[in-house]
PDB file of C-alpha atoms in Angstrom:
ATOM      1  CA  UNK A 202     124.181 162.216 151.973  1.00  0.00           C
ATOM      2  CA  UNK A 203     121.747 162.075 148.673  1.00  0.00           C
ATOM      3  CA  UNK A 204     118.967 160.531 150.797  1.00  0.00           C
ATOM      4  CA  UNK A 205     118.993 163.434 153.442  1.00  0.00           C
ATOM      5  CA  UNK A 206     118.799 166.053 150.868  1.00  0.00           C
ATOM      6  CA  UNK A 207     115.874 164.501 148.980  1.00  0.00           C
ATOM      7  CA  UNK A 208     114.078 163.969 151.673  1.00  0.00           C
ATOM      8  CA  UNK A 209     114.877 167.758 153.632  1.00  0.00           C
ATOM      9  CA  UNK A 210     113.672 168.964 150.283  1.00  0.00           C
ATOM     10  CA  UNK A 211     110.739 166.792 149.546  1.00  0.00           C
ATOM     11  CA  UNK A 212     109.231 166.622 153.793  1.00  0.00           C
ATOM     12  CA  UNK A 213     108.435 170.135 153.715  1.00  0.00           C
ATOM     13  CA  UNK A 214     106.462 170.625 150.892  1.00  0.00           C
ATOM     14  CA  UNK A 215     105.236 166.793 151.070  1.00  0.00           C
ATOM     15  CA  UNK A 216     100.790 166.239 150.769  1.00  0.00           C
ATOM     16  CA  UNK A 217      98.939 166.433 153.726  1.00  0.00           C
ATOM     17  CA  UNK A 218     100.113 163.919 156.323  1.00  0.00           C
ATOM     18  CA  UNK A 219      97.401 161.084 155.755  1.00  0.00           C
ATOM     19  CA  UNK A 220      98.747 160.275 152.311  1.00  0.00           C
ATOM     20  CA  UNK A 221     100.280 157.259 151.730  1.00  0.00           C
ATOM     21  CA  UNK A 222     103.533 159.213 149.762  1.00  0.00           C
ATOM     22  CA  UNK A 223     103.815 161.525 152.994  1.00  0.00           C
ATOM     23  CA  UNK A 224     103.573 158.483 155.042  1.00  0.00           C
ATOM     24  CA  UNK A 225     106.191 156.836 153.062  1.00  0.00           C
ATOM     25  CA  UNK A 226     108.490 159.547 153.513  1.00  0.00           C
ATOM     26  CA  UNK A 227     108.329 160.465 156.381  1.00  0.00           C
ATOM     27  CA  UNK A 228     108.549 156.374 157.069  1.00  0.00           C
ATOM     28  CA  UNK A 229     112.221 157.001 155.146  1.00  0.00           C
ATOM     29  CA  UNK A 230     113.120 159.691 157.454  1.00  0.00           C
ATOM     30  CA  UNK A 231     112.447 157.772 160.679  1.00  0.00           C
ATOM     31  CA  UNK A 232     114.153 154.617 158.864  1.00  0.00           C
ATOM     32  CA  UNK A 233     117.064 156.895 157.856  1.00  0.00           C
ATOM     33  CA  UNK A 234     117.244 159.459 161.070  1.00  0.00           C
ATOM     34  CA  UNK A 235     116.526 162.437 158.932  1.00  0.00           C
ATOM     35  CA  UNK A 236     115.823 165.288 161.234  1.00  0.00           C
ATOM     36  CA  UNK A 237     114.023 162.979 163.612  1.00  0.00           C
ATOM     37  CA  UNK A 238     116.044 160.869 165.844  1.00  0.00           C
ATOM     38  CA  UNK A 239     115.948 157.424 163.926  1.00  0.00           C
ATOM     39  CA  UNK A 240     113.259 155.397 164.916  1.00  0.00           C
ATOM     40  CA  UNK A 241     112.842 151.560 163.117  1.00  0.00           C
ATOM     41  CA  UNK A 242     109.516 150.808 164.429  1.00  0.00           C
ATOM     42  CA  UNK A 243     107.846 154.047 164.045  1.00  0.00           C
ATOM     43  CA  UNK A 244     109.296 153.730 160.070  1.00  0.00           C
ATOM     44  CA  UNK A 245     107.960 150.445 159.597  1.00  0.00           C
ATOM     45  CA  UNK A 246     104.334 151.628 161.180  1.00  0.00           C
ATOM     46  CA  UNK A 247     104.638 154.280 158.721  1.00  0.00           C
ATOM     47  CA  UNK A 248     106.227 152.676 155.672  1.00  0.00           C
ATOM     48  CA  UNK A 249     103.931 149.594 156.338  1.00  0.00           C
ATOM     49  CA  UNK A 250     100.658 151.809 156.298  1.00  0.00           C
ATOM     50  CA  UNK A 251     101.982 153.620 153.048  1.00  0.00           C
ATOM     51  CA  UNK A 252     102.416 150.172 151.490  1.00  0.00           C
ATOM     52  CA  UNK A 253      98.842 148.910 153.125  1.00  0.00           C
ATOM     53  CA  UNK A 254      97.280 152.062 150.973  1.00  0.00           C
ATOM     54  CA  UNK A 255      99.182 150.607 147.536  1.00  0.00           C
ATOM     55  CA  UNK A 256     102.106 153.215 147.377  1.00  0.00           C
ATOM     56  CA  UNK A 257     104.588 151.059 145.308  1.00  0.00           C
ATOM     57  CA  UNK A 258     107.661 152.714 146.468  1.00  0.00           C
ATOM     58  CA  UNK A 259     106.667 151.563 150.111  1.00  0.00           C
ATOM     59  CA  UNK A 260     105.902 148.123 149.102  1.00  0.00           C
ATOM     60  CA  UNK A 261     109.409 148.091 147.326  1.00  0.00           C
ATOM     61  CA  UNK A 262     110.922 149.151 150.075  1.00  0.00           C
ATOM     62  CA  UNK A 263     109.248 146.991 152.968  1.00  0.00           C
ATOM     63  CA  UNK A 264     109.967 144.251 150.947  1.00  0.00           C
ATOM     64  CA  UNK A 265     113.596 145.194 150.861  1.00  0.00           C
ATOM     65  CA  UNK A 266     113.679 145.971 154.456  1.00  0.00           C
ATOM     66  CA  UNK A 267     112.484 142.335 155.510  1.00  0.00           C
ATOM     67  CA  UNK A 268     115.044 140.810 152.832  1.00  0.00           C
ATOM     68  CA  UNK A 269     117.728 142.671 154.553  1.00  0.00           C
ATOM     69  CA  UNK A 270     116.474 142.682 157.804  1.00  0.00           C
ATOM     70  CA  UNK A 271     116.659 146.658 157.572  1.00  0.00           C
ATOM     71  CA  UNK A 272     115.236 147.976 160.770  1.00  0.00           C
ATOM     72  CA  UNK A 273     113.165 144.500 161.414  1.00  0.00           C
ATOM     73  CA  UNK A 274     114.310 140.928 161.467  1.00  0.00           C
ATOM     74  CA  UNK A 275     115.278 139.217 158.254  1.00  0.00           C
ATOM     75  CA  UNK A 276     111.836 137.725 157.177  1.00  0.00           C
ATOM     76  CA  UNK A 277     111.996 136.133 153.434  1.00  0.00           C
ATOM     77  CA  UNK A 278     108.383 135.113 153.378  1.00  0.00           C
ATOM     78  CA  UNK A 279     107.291 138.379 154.266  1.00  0.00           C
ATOM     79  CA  UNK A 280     109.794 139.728 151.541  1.00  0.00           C
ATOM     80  CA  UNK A 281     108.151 137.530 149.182  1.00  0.00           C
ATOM     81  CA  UNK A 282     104.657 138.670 150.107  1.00  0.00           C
ATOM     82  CA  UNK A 283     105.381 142.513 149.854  1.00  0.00           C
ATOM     83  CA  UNK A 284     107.480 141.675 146.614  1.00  0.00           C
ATOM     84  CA  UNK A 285     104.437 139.889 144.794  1.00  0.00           C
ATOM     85  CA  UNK A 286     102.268 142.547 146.039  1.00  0.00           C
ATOM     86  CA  UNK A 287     104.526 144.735 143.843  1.00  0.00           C
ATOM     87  CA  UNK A 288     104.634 142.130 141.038  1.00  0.00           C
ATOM     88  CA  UNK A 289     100.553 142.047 141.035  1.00  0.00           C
ATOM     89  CA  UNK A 290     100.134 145.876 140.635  1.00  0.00           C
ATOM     90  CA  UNK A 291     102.650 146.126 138.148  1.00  0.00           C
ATOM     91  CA  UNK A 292     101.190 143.403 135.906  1.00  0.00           C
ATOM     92  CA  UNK A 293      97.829 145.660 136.504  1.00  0.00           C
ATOM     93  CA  UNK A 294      99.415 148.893 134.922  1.00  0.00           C
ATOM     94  CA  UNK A 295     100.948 146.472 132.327  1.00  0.00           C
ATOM     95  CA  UNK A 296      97.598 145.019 131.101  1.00  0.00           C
ATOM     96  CA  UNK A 297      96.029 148.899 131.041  1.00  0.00           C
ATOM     97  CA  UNK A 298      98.764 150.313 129.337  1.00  0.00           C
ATOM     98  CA  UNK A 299     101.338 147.983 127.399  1.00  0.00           C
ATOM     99  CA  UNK A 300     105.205 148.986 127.667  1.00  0.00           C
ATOM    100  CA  UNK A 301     108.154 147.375 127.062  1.00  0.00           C
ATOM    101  CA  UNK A 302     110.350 149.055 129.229  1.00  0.00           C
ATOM    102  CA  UNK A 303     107.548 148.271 132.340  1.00  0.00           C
ATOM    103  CA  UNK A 304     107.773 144.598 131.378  1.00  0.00           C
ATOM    104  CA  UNK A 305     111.210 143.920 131.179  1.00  0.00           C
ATOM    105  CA  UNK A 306     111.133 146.178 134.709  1.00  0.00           C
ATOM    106  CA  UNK A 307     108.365 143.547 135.932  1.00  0.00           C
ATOM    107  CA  UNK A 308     110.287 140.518 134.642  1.00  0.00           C
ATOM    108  CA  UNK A 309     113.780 141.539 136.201  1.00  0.00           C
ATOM    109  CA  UNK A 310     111.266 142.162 139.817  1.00  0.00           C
ATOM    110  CA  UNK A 311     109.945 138.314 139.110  1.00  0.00           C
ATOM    111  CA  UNK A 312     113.585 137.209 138.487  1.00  0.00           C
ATOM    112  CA  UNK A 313     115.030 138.619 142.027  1.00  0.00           C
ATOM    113  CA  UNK A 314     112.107 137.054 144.337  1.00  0.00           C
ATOM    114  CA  UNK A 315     112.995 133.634 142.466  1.00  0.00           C
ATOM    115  CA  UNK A 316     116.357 134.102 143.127  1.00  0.00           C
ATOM    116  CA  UNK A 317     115.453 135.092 146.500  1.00  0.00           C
ATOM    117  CA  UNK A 318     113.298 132.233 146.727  1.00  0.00           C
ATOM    118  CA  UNK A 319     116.446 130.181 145.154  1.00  0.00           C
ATOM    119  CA  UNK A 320     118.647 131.077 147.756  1.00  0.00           C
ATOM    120  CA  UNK A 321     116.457 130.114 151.041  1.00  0.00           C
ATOM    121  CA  UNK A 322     116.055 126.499 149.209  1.00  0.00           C
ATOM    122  CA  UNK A 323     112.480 126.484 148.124  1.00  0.00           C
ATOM    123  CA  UNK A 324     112.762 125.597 144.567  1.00  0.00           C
ATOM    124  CA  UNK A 325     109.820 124.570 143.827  1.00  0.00           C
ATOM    125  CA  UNK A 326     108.672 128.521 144.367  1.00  0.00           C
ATOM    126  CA  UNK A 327     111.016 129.726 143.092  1.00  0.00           C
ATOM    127  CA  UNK A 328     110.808 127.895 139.634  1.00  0.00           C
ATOM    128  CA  UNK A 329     106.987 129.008 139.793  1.00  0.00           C
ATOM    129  CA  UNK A 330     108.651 132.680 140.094  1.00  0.00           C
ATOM    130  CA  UNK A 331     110.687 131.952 136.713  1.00  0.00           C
ATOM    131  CA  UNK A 332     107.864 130.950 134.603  1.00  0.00           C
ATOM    132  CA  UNK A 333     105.980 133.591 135.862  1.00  0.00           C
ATOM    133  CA  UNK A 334     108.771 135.408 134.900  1.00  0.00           C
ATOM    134  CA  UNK A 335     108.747 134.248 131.185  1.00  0.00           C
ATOM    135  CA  UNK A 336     105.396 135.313 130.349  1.00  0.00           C
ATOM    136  CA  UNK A 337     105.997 139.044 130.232  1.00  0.00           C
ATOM    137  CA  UNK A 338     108.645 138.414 127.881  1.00  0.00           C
ATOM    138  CA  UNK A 339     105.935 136.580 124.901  1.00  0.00           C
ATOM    139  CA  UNK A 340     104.767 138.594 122.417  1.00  0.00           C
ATOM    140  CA  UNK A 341     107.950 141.473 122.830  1.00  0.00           C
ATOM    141  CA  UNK A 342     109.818 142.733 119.936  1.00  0.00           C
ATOM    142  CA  UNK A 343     113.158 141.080 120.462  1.00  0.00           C
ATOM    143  CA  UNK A 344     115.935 143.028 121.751  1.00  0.00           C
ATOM    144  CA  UNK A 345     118.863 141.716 123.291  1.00  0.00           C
ATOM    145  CA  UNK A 346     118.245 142.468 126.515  1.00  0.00           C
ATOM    146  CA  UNK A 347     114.666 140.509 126.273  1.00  0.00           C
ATOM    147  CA  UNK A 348     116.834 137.480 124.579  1.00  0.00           C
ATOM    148  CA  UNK A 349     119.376 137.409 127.501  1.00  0.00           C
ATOM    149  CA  UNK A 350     116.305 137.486 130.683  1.00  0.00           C
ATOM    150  CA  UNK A 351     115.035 134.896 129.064  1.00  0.00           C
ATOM    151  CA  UNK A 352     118.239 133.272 129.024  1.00  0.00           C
ATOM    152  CA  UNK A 353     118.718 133.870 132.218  1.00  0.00           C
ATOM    153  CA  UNK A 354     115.496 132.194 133.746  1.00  0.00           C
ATOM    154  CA  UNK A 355     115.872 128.735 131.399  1.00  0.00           C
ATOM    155  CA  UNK A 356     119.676 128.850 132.902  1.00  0.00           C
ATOM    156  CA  UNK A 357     117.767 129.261 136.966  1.00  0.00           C
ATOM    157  CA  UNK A 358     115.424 126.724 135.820  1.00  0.00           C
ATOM    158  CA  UNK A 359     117.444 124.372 134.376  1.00  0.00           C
ATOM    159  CA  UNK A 360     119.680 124.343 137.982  1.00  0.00           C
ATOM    160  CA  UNK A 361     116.494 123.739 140.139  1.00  0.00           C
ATOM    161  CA  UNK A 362     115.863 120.617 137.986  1.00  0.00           C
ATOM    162  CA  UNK A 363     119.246 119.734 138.112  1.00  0.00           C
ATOM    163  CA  UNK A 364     119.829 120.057 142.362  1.00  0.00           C
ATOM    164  CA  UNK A 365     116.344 118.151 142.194  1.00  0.00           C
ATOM    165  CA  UNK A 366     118.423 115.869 140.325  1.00  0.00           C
ATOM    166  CA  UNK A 367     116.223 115.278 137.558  1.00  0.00           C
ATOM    167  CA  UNK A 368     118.753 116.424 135.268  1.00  0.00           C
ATOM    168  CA  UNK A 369     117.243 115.458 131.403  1.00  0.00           C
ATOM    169  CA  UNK A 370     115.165 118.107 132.541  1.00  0.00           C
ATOM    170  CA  UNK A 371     117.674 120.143 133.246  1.00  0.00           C
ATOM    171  CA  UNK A 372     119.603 119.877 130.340  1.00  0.00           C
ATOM    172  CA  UNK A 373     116.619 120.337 128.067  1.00  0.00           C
ATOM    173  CA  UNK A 374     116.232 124.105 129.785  1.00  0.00           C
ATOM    174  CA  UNK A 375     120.068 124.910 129.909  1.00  0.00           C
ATOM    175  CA  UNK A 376     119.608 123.991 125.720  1.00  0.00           C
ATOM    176  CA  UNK A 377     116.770 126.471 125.563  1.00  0.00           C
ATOM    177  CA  UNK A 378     119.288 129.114 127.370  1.00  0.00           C
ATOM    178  CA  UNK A 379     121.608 128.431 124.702  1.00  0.00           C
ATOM    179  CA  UNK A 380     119.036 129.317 122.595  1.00  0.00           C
TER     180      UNK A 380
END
């Protein structure tokens, strides 16, 4: 498996074991039963206290794990959390150093926690996680890609106003999809 060979190849010559990356990975092999015998809560100790110490790859994963309920109980909120986490220190490295690519990556990150978000029935957070999700996009060169996210959050909005029934409101943000 692709997974067990990255991992054999990156463990042994992985930074000294208080790092958050060799705590991540080592989290992964636990998670994964990768040479060790697998082990879910010693991988989330591990994968947690990578993610505590701000290594985005943990926090992307934790947050995956407690969408999925990999290796811990399906937990959305705690998804959520770990996801925004994410979402925060991206839109840090966004406002140092500007890049499209990194905010259409940040705006498709928003998108999934509101359709997470969406999916549990809490639309009023999850139409907070849309517009949050817009703002990345203002001030972009336009691109199709940019044109059809953008699209695709008036279209998420405009169906939380309309199973809120308030559907005038609605309408108005399916017209800006169309858009």
């Amino acid at each position: 498996d692709a997974l067990a060979r990255a991992l054999s190849h990156l463990l042994p010559t992985a930074p000294r074991p208080e790092t958050p990356e060799r705590l991540f990975y080592l989290g992964l092999a636990y998670l994964s039963g990768i040479d060790v015998e697998t082990d879910y809560a010693r991988a989330l100790s591990l994968i947690t206290a990578a993610a505590e110490r701000g290594y985005g790859e943990a926090i992307e994963k934790l947050a995956e794990m407690y969408e999925h309920g990999v290796g811990v109980g399906r937990d959305v909120r705690t998804a959520v959390r770990w996801q925004r986490a994410r979402h925060a220190q991206r839109e840090a490295a966004l406002s140092e150093k500007p890049s499209v690519k990194d905010a259409l990556a940040l705006v498709k990150a928003r998108l999934a926690t509101g359709d997470l978000l969406a999916e549990e029935s809490d639309f009023g957070e999850a139409r907070r996680e849309y517009f949050t999700a817009l703002s990345p996009l203002d001030g972009l060169p336009p691109s199709d890609e940019a044109n059809a996210l953008a699209a695709t959050l008036y279209d998420r909005i405009g169906s939380i106003f309309r199973k809120e029934g308030s559907i005038s409101i609605a309408v108005s943000y399916y017209e800006r999809a169309l858009q």
